[in-house]
Coordinates of C-alpha atoms in Angstrom, one line a residue:
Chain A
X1 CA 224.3 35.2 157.5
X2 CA 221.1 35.9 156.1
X3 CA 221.2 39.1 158.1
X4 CA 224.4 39.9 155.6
X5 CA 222.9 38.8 152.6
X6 CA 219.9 41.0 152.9
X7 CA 221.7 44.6 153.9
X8 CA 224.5 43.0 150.9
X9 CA 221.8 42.8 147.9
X10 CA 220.4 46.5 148.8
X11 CA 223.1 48.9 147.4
X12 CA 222.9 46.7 143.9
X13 CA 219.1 46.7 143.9
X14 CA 219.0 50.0 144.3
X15 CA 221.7 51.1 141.8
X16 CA 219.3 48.4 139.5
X17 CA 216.0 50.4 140.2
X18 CA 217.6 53.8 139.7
X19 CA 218.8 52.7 136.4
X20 CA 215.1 50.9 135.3
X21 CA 213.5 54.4 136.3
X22 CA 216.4 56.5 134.4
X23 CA 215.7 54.5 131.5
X24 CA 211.8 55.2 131.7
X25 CA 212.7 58.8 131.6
X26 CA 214.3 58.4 129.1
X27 CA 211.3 56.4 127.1
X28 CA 209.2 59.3 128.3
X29 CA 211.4 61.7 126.9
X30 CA 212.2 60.1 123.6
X31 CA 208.6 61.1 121.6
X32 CA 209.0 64.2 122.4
X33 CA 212.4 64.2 120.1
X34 CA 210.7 62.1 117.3
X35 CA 207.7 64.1 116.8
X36 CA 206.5 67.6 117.6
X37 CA 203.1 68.5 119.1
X38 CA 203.0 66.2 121.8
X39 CA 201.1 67.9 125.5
X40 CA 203.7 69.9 126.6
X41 CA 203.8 72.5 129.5
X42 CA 204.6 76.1 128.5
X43 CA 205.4 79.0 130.8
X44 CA 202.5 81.0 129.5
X45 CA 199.8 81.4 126.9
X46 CA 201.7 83.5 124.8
X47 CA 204.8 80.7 125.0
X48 CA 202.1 78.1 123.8
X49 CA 200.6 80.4 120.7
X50 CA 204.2 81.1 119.8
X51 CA 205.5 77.6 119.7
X52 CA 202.5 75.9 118.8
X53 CA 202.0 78.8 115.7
X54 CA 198.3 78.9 117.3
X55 CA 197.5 82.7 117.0
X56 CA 194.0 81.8 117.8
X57 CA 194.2 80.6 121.3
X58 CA 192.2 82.9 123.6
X59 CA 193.0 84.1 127.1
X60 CA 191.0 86.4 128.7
X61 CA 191.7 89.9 129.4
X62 CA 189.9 90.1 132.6
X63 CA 190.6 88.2 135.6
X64 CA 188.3 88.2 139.0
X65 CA 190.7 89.5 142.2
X66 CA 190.3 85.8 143.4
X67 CA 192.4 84.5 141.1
X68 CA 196.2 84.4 141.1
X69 CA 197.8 85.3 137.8
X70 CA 199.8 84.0 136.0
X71 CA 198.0 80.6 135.6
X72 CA 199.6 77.7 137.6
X73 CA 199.5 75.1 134.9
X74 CA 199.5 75.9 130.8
X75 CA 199.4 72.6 129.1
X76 CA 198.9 71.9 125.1
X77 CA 199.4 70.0 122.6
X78 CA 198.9 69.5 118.6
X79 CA 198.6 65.9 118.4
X80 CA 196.5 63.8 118.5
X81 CA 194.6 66.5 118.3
X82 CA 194.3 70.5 119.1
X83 CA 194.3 71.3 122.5
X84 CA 195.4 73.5 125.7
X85 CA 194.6 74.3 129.1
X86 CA 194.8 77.0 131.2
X87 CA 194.7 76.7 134.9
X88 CA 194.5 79.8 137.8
X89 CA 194.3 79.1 141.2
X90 CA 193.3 81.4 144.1
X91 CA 195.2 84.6 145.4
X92 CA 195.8 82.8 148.3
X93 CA 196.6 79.0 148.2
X94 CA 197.6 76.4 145.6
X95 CA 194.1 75.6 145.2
X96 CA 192.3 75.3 141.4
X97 CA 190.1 77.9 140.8
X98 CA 189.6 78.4 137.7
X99 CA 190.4 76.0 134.2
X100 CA 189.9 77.7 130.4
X101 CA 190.2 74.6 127.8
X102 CA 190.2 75.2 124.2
X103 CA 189.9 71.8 122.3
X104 CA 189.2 71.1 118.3
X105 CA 186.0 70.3 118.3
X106 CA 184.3 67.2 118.9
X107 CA 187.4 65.8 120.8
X108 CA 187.6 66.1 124.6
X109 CA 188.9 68.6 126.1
X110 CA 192.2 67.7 128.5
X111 CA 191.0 66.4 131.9
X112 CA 191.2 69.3 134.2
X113 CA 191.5 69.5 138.4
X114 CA 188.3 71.6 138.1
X115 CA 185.0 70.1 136.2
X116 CA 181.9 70.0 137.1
X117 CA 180.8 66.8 139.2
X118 CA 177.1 67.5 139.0
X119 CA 174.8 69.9 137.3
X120 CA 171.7 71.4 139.0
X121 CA 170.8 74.5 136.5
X122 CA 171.3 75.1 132.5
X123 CA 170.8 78.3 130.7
X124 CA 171.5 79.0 127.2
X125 CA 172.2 82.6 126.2
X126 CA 174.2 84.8 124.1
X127 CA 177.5 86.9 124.8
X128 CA 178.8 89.1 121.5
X129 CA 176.9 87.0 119.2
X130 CA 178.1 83.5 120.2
X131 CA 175.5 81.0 121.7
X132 CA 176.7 79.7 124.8
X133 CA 175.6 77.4 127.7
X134 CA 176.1 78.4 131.5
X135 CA 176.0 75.3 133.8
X136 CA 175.3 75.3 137.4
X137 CA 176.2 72.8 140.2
X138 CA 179.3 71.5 142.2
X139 CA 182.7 70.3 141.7
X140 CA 184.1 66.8 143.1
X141 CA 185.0 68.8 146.1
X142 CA 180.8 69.3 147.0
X143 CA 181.9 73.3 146.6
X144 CA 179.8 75.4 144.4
X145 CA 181.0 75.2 140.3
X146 CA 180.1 77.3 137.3
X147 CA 180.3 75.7 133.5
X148 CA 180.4 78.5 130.1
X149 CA 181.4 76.8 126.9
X150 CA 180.9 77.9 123.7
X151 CA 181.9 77.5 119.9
X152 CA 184.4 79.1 119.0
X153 CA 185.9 78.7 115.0
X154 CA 186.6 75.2 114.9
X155 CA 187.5 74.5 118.9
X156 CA 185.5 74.2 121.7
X157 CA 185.9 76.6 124.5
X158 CA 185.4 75.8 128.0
X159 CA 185.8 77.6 131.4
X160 CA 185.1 76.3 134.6
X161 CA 185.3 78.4 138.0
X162 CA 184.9 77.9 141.8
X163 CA 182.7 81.1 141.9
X164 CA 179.1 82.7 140.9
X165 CA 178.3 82.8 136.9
X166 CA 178.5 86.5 136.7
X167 CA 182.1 86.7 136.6
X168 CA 182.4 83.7 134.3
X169 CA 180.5 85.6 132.0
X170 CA 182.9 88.5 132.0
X171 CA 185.7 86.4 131.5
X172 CA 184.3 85.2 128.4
X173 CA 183.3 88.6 127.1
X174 CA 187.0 89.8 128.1
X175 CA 188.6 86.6 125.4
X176 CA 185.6 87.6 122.9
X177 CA 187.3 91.3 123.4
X178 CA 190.5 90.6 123.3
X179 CA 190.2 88.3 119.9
X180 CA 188.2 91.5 118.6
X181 CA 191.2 93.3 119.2
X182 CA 193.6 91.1 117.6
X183 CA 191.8 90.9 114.0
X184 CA 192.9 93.4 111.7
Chain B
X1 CA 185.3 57.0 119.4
X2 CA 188.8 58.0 118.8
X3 CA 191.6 56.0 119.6
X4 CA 192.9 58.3 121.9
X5 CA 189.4 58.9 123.8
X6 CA 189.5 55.1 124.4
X7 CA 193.6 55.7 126.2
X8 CA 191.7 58.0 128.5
X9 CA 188.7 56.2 129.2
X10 CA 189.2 53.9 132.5
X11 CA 188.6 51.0 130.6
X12 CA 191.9 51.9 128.7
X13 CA 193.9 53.6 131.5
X14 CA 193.6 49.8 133.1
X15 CA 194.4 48.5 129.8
X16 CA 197.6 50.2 129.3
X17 CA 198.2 50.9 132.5
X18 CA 197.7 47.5 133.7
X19 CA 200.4 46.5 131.1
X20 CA 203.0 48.9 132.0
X21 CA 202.5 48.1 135.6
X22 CA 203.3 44.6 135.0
X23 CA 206.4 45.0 133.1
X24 CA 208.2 46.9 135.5
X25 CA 206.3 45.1 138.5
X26 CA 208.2 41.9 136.7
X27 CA 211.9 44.0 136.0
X28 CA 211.9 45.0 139.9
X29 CA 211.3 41.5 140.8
X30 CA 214.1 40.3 138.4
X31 CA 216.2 42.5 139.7
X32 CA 215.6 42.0 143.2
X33 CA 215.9 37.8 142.6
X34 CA 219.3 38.2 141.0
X35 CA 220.4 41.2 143.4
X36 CA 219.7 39.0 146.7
X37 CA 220.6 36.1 144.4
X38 CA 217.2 33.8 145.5
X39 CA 217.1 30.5 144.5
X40 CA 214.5 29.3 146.7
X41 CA 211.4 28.3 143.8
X42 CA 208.6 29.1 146.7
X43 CA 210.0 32.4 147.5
X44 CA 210.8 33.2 143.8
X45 CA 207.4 32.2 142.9
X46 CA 206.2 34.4 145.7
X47 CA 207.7 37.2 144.3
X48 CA 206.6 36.3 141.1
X49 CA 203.0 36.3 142.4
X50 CA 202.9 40.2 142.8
X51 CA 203.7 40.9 139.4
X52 CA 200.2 39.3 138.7
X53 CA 198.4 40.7 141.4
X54 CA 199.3 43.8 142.0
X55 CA 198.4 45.8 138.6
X56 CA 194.7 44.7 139.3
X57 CA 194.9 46.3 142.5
X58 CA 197.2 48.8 142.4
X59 CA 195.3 50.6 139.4
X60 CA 191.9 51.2 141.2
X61 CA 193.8 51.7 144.6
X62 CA 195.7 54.8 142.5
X63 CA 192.9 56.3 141.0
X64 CA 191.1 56.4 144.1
X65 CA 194.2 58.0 146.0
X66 CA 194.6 60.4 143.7
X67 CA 191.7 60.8 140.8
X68 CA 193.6 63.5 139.2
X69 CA 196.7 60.6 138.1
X70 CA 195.0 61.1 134.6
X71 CA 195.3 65.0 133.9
X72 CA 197.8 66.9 132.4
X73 CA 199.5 68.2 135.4
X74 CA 199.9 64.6 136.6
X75 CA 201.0 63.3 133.2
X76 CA 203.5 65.9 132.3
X77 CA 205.3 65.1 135.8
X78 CA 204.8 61.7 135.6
X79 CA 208.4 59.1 134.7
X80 CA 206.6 58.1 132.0
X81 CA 203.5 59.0 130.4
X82 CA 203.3 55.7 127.7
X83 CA 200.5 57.9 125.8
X84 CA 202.9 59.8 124.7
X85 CA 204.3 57.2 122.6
X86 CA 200.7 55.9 122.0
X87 CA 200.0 59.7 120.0
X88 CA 203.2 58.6 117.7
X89 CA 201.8 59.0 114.2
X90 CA 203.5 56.5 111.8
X91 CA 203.8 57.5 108.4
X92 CA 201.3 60.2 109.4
X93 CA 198.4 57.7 108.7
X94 CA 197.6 56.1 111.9
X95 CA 199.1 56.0 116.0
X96 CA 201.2 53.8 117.3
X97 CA 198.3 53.7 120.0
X98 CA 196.4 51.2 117.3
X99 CA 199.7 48.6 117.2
X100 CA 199.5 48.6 121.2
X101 CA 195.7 47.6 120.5
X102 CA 196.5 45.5 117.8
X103 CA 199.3 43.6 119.8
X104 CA 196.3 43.5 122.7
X105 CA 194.5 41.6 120.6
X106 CA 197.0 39.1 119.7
X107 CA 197.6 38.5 123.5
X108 CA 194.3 37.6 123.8
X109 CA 194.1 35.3 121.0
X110 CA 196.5 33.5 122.1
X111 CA 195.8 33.1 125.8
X112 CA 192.2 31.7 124.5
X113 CA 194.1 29.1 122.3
X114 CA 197.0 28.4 124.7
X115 CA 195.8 28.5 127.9
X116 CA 191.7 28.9 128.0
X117 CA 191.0 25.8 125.4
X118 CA 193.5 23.5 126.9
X119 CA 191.9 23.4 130.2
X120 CA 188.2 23.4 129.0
X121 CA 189.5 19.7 126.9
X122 CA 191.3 19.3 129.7
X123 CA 188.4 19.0 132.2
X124 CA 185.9 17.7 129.7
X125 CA 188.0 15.3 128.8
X126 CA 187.2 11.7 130.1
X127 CA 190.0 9.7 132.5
X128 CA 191.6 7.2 131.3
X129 CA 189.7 3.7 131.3
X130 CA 190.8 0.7 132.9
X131 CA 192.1 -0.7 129.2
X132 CA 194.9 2.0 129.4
X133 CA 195.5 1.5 132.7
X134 CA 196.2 -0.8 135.6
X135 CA 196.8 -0.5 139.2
X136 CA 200.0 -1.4 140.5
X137 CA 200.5 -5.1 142.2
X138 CA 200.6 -4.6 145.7
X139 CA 204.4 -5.0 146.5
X140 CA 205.8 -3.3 143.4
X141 CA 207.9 -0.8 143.2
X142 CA 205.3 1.9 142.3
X143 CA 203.3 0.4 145.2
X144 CA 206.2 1.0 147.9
X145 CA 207.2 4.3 146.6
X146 CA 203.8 5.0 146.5
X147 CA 203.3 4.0 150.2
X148 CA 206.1 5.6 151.3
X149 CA 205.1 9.1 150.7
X150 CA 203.5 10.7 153.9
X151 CA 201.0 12.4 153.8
X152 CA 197.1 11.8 152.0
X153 CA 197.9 9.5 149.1
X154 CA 196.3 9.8 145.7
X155 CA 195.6 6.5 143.4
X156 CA 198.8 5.2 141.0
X157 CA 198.0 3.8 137.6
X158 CA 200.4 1.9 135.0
X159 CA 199.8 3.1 131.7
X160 CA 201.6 0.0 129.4
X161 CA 203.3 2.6 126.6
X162 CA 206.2 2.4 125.3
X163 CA 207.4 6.1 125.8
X164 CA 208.1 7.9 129.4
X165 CA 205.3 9.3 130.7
X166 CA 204.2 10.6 134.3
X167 CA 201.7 13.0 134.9
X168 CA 198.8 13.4 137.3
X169 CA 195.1 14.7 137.2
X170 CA 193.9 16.5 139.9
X171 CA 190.3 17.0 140.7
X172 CA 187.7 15.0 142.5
X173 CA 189.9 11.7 141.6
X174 CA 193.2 12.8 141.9
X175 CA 195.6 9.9 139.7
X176 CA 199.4 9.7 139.3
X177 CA 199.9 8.1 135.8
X178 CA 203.1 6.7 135.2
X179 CA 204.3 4.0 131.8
X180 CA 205.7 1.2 132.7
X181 CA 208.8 1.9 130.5
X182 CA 209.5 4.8 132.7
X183 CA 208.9 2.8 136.2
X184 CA 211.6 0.5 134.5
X185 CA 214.2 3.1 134.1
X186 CA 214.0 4.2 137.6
X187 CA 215.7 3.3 140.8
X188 CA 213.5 2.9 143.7
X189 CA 214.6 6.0 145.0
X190 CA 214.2 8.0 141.7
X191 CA 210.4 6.9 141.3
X192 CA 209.7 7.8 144.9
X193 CA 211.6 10.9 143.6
X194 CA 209.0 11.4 140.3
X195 CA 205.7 10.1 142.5
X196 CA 206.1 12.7 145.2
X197 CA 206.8 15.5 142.6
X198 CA 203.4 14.7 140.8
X199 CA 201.9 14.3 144.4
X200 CA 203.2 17.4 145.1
X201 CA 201.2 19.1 142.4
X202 CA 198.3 17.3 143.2
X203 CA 198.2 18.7 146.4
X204 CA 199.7 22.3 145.3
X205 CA 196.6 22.3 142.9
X206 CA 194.0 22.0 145.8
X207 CA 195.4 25.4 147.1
X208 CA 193.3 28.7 146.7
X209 CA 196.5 30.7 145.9
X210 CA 196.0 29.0 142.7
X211 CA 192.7 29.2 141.2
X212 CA 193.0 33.0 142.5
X213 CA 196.0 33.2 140.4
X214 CA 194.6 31.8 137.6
X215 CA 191.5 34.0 137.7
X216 CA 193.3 37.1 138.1
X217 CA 195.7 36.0 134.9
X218 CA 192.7 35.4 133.1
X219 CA 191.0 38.6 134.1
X220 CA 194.4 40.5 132.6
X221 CA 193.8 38.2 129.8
X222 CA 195.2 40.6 126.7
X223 CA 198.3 41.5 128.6
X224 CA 201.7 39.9 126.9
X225 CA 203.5 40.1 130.0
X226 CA 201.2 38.2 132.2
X227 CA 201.5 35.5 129.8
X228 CA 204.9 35.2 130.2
X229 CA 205.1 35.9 133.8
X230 CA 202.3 33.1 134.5
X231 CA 204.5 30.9 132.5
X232 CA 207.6 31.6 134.9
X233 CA 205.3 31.0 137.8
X234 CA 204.3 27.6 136.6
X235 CA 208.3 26.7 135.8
X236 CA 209.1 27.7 139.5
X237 CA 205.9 25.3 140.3
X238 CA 207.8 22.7 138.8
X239 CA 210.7 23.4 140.5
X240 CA 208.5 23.7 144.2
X241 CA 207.5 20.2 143.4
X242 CA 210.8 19.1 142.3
X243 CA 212.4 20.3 145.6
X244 CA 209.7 18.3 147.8
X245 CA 210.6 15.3 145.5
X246 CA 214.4 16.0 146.4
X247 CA 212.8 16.4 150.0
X248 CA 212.0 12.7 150.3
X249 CA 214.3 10.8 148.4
X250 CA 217.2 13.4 147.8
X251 CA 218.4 16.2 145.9
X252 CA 220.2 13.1 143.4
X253 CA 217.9 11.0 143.0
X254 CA 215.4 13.9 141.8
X255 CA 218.0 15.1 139.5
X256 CA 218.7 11.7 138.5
X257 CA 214.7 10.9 137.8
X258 CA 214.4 14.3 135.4
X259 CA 217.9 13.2 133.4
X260 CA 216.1 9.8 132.6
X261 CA 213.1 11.6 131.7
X262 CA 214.3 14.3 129.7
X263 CA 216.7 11.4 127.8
X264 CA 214.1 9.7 127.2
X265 CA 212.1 12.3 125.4
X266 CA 214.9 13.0 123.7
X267 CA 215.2 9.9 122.6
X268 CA 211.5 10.2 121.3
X269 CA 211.7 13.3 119.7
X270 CA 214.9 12.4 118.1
X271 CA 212.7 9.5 116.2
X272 CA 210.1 12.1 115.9
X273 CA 212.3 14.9 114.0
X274 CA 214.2 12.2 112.2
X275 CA 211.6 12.8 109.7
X276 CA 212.8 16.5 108.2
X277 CA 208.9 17.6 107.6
X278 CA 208.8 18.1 111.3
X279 CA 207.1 21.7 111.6
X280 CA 209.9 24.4 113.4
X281 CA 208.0 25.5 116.0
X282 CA 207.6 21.8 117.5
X283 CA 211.2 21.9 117.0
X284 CA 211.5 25.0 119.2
X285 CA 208.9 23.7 121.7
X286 CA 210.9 20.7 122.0
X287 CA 213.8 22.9 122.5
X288 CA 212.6 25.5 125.1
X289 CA 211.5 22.1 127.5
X290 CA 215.1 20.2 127.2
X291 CA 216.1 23.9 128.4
X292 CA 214.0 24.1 131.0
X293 CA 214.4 20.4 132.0
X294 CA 218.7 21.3 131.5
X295 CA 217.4 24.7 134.5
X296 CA 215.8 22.3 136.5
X297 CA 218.8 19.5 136.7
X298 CA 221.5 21.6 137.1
X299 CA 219.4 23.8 140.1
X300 CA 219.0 20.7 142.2
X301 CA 222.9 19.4 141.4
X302 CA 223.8 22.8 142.6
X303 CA 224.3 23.6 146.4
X304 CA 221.6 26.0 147.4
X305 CA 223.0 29.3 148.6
X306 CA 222.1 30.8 151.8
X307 CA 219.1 32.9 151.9
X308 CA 218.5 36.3 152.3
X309 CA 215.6 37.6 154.8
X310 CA 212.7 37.4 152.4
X311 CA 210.5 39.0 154.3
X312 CA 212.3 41.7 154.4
X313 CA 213.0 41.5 150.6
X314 CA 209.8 41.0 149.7
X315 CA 208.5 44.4 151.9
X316 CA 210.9 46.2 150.1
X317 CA 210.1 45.1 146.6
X318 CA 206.6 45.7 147.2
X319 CA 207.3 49.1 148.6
X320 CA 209.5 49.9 145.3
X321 CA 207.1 48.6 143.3
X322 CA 204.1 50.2 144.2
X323 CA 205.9 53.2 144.3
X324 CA 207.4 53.8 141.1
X325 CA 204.1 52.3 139.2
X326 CA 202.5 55.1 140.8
X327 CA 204.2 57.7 138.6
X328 CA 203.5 55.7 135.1
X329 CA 200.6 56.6 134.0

């Protein structure tokens, strides 16, 4: 009897917790159709600046041959406040390599696979007139990290990489290029 | 710090998260009581139990699976991402994230007033004296029904009022108080009934399920639906004590014992609210007991239904549980 009962109540408790998750979908789903803006995930960068009217959001021009293009994760959003993400991963593999965040500034940025666990150097220097800060030291993951952020306008610019400084450096000067290129 | 930075702090991932967890922790478990139909209080209250627990565990435990649940790439797959609605700007002035807070706070307000206070008077508060009550002649009804419970035996005392009362206080002492008017209305078998229920919590509260439970409600102090979930929990007490009650002297004479009691508060009340100044919400307090009394009556008069496997019941709600909490973020 009890045997009955137990395989009896499964098909209705099942039926019950598909319903409770369809109707969290739906609640997740819901503030996207009242209000605009919220983090979404676009197909690319130029999908995000189009349908967030965000001309100013940089992408590089150059990317190292590591890293896999297009990126395997552009997220955004307009509220609560300015912000998108960028992430690349390797040539080979699914792993995070490499994670551009633009954020309005004095907000944080959104919360990446790739940041930088510890820090072991700091240098300050200048690429095409903007003071920047390269940071030196290791992800979670104990592997070797590299940290370049900048101000940028009114946002905060940050890209973090799974490889030496150097070409972080050029992938900064290829966005400063490539905004260069885009003002009249 | 913005409103939003404090939603993705961890303080405020528990926070929200801990809430969320716990409402759908408590709809699973409502569904799976009604969709096995359980009746049984201890099971029920079992299951009841892991609405409690498990969003103090199962957020760390998640976060240390998987660190990442809080990024993007998590959130934008996740069923439901409640930030989302927590970035809602009403009126374009301010988020709905500050009502959550807001709401928070009222939680906690009231768990301080309704729960907290209550038991600090409660255990500062001195027994009653030997002027308010007597010990029952040996030989008298209270006294046999009293003897005839197995089992360690606390103290009885007659309290000489005029109104039903019975209640018990645990502790070092451990007393059953019962009026006298009350031990008159009763049958022999209904006030062993009514003695081995407040026995029963008397030796219930000596458990550490308990005070556990009670520490990990009051850790989740500002959530709203741990206060209503540790109010089921303590109804289903009742009911667990009610059934060991029914146990000894009979599923009747149990039912029998709460009828008299809840008539005679009625009875009380009735006086009580004659007078048309009576404040609504002791009115609806008054009302939401005579329902749960009404729950209580009718459960024992009813034939229990044959039980499901809870074991297996319970795995499997925990299993759902756990699992679909993982993806709300």
């Amino acid at each position: 009897m009890a045997i009955k009962r137990t395989i009896g109540g499964i098909p209705v408790f099942i039926v019950l917790v598909a319903l409770l998750i369809g109707v969290l979908e739906l609640a997740n789903w819901i503030p996207l159709v009242i209000q605009d803006g919220a983090l979404e995930r676009f197909a690319s960068i130029d999908e995000a600046r189009n349908r967030l009217k965000r001309p100013d959001i940089l992408s590089p021009a150059y990317y190292p041959r590591s890293v896999r293009w297009p990126p395997i994760l552009v997220a955004a959003q307009d509220r609560p406040y300015r912000a998108i993400l960028a992430e690349f991963s390797r040539t080979e593999g699914n792993e995070t390599v490499l994670a551009i965040t633009q954020t309005e500034r004095g907000r944080p940025p959104l919360r990446t696979a790739l940041h930088l666990a510890s820090v072991r150097e700091r240098a300050p220097f200048e690429v095409k007139g903007r003071r920047m800060l390269l940071e030196a030291g290791s992800c979670p993951s104990g592997d070797p990290c590299s940290r370049l952020s900048w101000i940028e306008g009114t946002d905060d610019i940050c890209i973090v990489m799974k490889d030496a400084a150097p070409e972080l450096v050029r992938i900064a000067e290829s966005m400063m290029l490539s905004r260069a290129m885009e003002k009249p | 710090m913005h409103i939003d930075a404090f939603f993705h702090s961890w303080v405020g991932m528990f926070v929200t998260q801990s809430i969320l967890h716990t409402l759908v922790a408590a709809l699973i478990v409502d569904t799976a009581l009604s969709a096995w139909n359980i009746a049984n209080p201890a099971v029920r209250q079992r299951f009841r139990l892991l609405v409690v627990i498990l969003p103090v565990v199962t957020f760390p435990l998640y976060q240390a699976i998987s660190p990442e649940r809080g990024s993007p790439l998590f959130r934008l797959d996740a069923v439901l991402d409640v930030t989302r609605w927590f970035n809602l700007q009403l009126w374009g002035a301010f988020p709905l994230g500050l009502l959550f807070l807001a709401f928070c706070a009222l939680t906690s307000a009231l768990f301080a007033f309704q729960e907290l206070l209550p038991i600090i008077k409660h255990t500062s508060a001195a027994p009653l004296d030997d002027d308010e009550a007597c010990t029952p002649e040996p030989g008298s009804p209270l006294d046999q029904a009293l003897k005839s419970i197995p089992g360690p035996r606390p103290e009885a005392m007659i309290i000489d009022e005029a109104e039903c009362i019975i209640f018990s206080s645990t502790g070092k002492r451990p007393v059953v108080y019962i009026s006298r008017m009350f031990v008159l209305s009763l049958t022999p078998e209904e006030l062993r009934a009514a003695v081995a229920h407040e026995i029963a919590h008397i030796r219930r509260s000596r458990r550490p399920t308990m005070v556990m439970l009670f520490l990990l409600r009051s850790l989740l102090f500002f959530n709203p639906v741990i206060l209503m979930e540790f109010r089921r929990i303590i109804q289903e007490e009742e009911k667990i004590c009610d059934d060991f009650g029914a146990a000894l002297s009979g599923r009747s004479a149990m039912a029998q014992a709460l009828v008299k009691f809840r008539d005679c508060e009625h009875a009380e009340q009735a006086v009580l609210f004659s007078d048309m100044a009576s404040p609504l919400r002791d009115r609806i307090v008054e009302y939401g007991q005579s329902v749960q009394f009404s729950n209580r009556i009718d459960r024992l008069e009813e034939n229990p239904a044959a039980p499901a496997n809870s074991i297996v019941v319970f795995c499997c709600v925990l299993a759902t549980i756990v699992t679909v909490n993982y993806y709300l973020v």
